[in-house]
Coordinates of C-alpha atoms in Angstrom, one line a residue:
X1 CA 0.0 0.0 0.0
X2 CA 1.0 3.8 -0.3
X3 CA 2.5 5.3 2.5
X4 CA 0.3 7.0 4.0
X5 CA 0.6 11.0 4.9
X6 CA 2.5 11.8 8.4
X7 CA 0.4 14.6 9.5
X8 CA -2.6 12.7 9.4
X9 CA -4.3 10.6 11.9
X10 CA -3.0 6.5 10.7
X11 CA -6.1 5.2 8.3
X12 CA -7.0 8.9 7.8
X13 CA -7.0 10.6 4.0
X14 CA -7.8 14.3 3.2
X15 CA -11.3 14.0 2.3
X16 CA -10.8 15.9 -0.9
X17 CA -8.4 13.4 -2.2
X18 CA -10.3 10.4 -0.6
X19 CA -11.3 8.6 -3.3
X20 CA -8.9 8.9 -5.7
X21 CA -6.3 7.7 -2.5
X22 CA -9.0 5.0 -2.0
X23 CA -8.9 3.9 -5.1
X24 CA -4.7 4.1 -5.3
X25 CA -4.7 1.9 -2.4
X26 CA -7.1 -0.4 -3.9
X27 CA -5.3 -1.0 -6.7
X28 CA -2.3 -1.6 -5.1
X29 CA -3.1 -4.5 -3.5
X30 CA -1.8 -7.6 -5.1
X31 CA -4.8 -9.7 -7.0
X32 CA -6.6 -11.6 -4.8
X33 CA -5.6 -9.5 -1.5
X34 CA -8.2 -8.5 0.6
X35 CA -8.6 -4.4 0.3
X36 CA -9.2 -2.3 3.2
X37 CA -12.7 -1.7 4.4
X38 CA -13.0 2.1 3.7
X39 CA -15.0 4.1 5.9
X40 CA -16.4 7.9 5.2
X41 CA -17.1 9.6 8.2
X42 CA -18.0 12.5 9.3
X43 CA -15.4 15.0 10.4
X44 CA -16.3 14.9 13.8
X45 CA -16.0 11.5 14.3
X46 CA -12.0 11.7 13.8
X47 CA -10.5 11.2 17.1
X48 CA -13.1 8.7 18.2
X49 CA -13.4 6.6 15.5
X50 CA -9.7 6.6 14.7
X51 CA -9.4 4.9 18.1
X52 CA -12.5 2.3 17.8
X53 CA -10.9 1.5 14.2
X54 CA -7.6 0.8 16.0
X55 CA -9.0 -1.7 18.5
X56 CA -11.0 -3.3 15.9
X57 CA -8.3 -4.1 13.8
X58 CA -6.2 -5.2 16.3
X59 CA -9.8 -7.7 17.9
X60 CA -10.4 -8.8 14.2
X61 CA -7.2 -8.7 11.9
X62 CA -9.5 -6.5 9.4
X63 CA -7.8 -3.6 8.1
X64 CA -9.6 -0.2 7.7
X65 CA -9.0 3.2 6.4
X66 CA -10.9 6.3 7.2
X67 CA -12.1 9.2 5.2
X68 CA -13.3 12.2 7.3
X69 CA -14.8 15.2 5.7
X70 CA -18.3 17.4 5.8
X71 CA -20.8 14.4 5.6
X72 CA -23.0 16.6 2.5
X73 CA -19.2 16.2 0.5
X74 CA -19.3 12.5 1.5
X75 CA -22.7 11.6 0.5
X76 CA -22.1 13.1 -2.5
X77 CA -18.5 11.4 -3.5
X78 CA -20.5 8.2 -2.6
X79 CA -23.2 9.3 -5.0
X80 CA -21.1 9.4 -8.0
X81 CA -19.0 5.9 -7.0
X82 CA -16.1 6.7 -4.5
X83 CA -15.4 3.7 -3.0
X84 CA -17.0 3.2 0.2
X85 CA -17.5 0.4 2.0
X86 CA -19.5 1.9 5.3
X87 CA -20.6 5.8 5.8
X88 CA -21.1 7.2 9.2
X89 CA -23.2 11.0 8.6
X90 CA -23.4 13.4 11.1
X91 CA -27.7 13.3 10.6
X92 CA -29.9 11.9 9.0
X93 CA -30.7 14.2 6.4
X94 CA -27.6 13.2 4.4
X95 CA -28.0 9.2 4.8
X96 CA -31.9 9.7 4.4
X97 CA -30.6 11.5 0.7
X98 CA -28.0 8.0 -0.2
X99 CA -31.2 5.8 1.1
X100 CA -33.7 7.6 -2.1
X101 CA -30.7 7.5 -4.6
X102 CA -30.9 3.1 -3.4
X103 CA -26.9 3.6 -2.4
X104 CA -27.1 2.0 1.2
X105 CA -28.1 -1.2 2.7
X106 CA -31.7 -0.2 4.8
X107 CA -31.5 -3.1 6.5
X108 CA -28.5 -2.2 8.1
X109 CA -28.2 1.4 9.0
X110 CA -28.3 1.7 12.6
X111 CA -27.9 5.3 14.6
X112 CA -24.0 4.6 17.2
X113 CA -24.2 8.1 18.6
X114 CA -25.4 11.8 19.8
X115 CA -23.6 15.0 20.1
X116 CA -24.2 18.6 21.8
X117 CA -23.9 21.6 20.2
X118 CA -21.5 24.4 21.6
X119 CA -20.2 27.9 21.2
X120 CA -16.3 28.0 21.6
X121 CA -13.9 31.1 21.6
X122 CA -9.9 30.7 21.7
X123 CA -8.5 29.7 25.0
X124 CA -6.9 32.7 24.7
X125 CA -8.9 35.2 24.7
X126 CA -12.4 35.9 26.4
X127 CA -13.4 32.5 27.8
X128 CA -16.6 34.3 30.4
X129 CA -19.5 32.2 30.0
X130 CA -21.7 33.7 27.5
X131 CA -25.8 33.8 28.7
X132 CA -28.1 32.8 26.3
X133 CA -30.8 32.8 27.9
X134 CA -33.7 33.9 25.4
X135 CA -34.8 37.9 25.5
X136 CA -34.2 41.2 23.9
X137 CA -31.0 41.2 25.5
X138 CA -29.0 38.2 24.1
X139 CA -28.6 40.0 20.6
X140 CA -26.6 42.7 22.5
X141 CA -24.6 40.0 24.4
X142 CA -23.9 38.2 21.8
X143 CA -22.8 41.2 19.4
X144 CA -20.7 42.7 22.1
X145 CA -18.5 39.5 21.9
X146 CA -18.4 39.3 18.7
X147 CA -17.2 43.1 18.4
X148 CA -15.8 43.4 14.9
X149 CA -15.1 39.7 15.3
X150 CA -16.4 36.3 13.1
X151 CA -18.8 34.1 13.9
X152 CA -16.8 30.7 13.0
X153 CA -19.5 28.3 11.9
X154 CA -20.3 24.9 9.0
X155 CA -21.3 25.9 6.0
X156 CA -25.6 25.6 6.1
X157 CA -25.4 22.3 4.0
X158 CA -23.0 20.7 6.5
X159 CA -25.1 19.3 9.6
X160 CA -23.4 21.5 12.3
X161 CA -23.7 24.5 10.0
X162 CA -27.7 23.3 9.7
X163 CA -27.9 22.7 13.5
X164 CA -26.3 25.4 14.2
X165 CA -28.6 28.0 11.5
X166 CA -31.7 26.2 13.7
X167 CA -30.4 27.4 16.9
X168 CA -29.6 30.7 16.2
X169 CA -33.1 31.5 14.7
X170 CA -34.4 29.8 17.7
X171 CA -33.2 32.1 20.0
X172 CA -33.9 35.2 17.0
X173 CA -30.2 35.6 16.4
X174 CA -29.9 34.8 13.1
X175 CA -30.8 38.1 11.7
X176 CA -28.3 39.8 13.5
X177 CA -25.6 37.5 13.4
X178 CA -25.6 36.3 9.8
X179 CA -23.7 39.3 8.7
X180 CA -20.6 38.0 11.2
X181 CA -20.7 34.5 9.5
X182 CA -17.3 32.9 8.5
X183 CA -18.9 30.0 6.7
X184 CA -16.1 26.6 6.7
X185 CA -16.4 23.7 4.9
X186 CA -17.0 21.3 7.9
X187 CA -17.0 21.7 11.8
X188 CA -13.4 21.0 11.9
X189 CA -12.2 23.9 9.8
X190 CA -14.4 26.1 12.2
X191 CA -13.1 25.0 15.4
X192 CA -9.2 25.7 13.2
X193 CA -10.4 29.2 12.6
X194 CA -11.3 29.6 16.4
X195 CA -8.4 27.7 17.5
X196 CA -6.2 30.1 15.6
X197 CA -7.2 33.4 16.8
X198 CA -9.1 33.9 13.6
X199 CA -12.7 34.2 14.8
X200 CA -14.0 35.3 18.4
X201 CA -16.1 32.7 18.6
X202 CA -17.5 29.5 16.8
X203 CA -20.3 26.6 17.0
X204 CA -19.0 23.5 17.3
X205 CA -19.9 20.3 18.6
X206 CA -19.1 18.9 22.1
X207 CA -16.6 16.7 21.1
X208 CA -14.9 18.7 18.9
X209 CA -14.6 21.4 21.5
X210 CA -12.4 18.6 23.8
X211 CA -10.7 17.4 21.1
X212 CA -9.2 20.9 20.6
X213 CA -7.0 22.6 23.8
X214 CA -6.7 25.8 22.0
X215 CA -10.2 26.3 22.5
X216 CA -12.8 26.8 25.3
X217 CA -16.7 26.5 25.6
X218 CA -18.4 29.9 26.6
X219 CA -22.1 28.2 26.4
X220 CA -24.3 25.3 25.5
X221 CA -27.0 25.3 23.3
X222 CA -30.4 23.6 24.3
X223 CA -31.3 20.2 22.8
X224 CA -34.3 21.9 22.0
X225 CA -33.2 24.8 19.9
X226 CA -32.6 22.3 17.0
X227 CA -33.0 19.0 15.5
X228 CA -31.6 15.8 17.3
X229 CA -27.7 15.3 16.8
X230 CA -27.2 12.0 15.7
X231 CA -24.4 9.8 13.9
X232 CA -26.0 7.3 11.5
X233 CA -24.3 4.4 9.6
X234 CA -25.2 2.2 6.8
X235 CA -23.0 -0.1 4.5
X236 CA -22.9 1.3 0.7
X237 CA -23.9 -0.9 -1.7
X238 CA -21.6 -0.9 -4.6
X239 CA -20.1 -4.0 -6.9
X240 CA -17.3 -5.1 -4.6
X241 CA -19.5 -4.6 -0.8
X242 CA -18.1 -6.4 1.8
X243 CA -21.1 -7.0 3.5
X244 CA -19.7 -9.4 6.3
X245 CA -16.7 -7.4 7.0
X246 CA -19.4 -4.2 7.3
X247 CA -21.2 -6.4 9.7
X248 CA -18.5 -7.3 11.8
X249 CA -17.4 -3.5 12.0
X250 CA -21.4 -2.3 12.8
X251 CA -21.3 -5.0 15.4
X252 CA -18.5 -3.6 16.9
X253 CA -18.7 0.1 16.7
X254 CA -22.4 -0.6 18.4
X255 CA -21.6 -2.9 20.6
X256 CA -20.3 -1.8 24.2
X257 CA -16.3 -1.8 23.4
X258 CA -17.3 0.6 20.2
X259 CA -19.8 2.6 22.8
X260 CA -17.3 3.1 25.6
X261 CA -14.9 4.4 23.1
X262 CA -17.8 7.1 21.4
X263 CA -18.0 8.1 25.0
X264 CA -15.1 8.8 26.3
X265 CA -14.5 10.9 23.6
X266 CA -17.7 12.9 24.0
X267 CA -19.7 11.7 22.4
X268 CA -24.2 10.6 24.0
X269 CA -25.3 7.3 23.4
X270 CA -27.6 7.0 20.5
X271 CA -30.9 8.3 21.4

């Protein structure tokens, strides 16, 4: 197989490149070798499932690698043929689109986890808990954070940008705020531009917050301001599925060795 990039996490490929690397590493493999079970996740999943992957390579002999990216740019690769074997959205608007377009297994797709939503700022700077409890007031407090700052956030198409858009008009923010907006292409590359000084604050998820020391969490947002966080998976049907390996890796990643690792990473068990 290709070596595989330093920087990155072990079975972890830029998600821009995934499928053309997926396919390198395919193709690689002497005839008749069994290829890597390749597994499109969403961004936020990377520490967590990086680990469970780990473990269930070293429980199984299976090897996997992992392609982590906004799950709306995962779905879609997987719509026009990128390899993959399992994909793990970040909601279910995204595997609900694969499931009309007949591209995963129904049968199988099965919810492994929850998040929380959270507003960050950069551990160095203003780290006061931020109110927001709803009234006329919390557009003021909120501005007066921002100051001429950014408003780090998911693009609207990305589910954290989406959760996040619900949550601000919830509280009757988003009027006021969308003009702040430094849109990214996943929750990751906003919790970088907070992490970096680059915007005052961000909305992230709860995991990724602890995933990142360079940044802290100024406030929570209410379950209720938005639709239910949820991680779920389904094997992709394509040509060359390995359904039983799939199986084996579902199994595990809900079973209570893959659940203790989702939590101590962050992440709720699946509602």
């Amino acid at each position: 197989m290709p070596a595989r990039t330093a920087a990155l996490p072990r079975r972890s490929v830029l998600a821009l490149l995934g499928a053309t690397l997926a396919t390198t590493a395919c193709s690689a493999r002497p005839e008749g070798a069994a290829r890597a079970l390749s597994v499109f996740a969403a961004a936020s999943l990377t520490e967590a499932l990086d680990a469970a992957l780990a473990e269930f390579e070293s429980q199984t002999g299976l090897e996997t690698q992992a392609v982590y990216a906004g799950s709306a740019q995962l779905a879609r690769q997987i719509q026009n043929g990128a390899p993959a074997d399992l994909f793990i959205s970040a909601d279910a608007e995204w595997m609900d689109w694969l499931e009309a377009r007949g591209r995963i297994d129904v049968a199988a797709r099965h919810t492994l986890a929850g998040n929380r939503l959270v507003l960050i700022s950069p551990a160095s700077g203003d780290t006061r808990r931020l109110d927001l409890t709803p009234g006329p007031a919390l557009s003021r407090r909120f501005l007066a954070r921002l100051s001429d700052g950014r408003l780090a956030t998911a693009e609207p198409e990305v589910p954290a940008g989406r959760y996040g858009r619900q949550a601000l008009t919830a509280l009757g923010l988003w009027t006021s705020l969308e003009p702040h907006l430094a849109p990214a292409e996943n929750v990751r590359a906003a919790l970088t531009l907070v992490a970096r000084g680059e915007a005052e604050l961000g909305i992230v998820y709860q995991t990724d917050a602890i995933a990142e020391p360079n940044v802290a969490i100024v406030a929570e947002f209410a379950d209720d301001l938005h639709s239910p966080i949820v991680y779920p998976a389904a094997p992709v049907l394509q040509p060359a599925m390995q359904a039983e390996s799939c199986a084996r890796l579902m199994d595990y990643l809900s079973g209570s060795d893959g659940q203790q690792i989702f939590q101590r990473f962050g992440f709720a068990p699946p509602p």
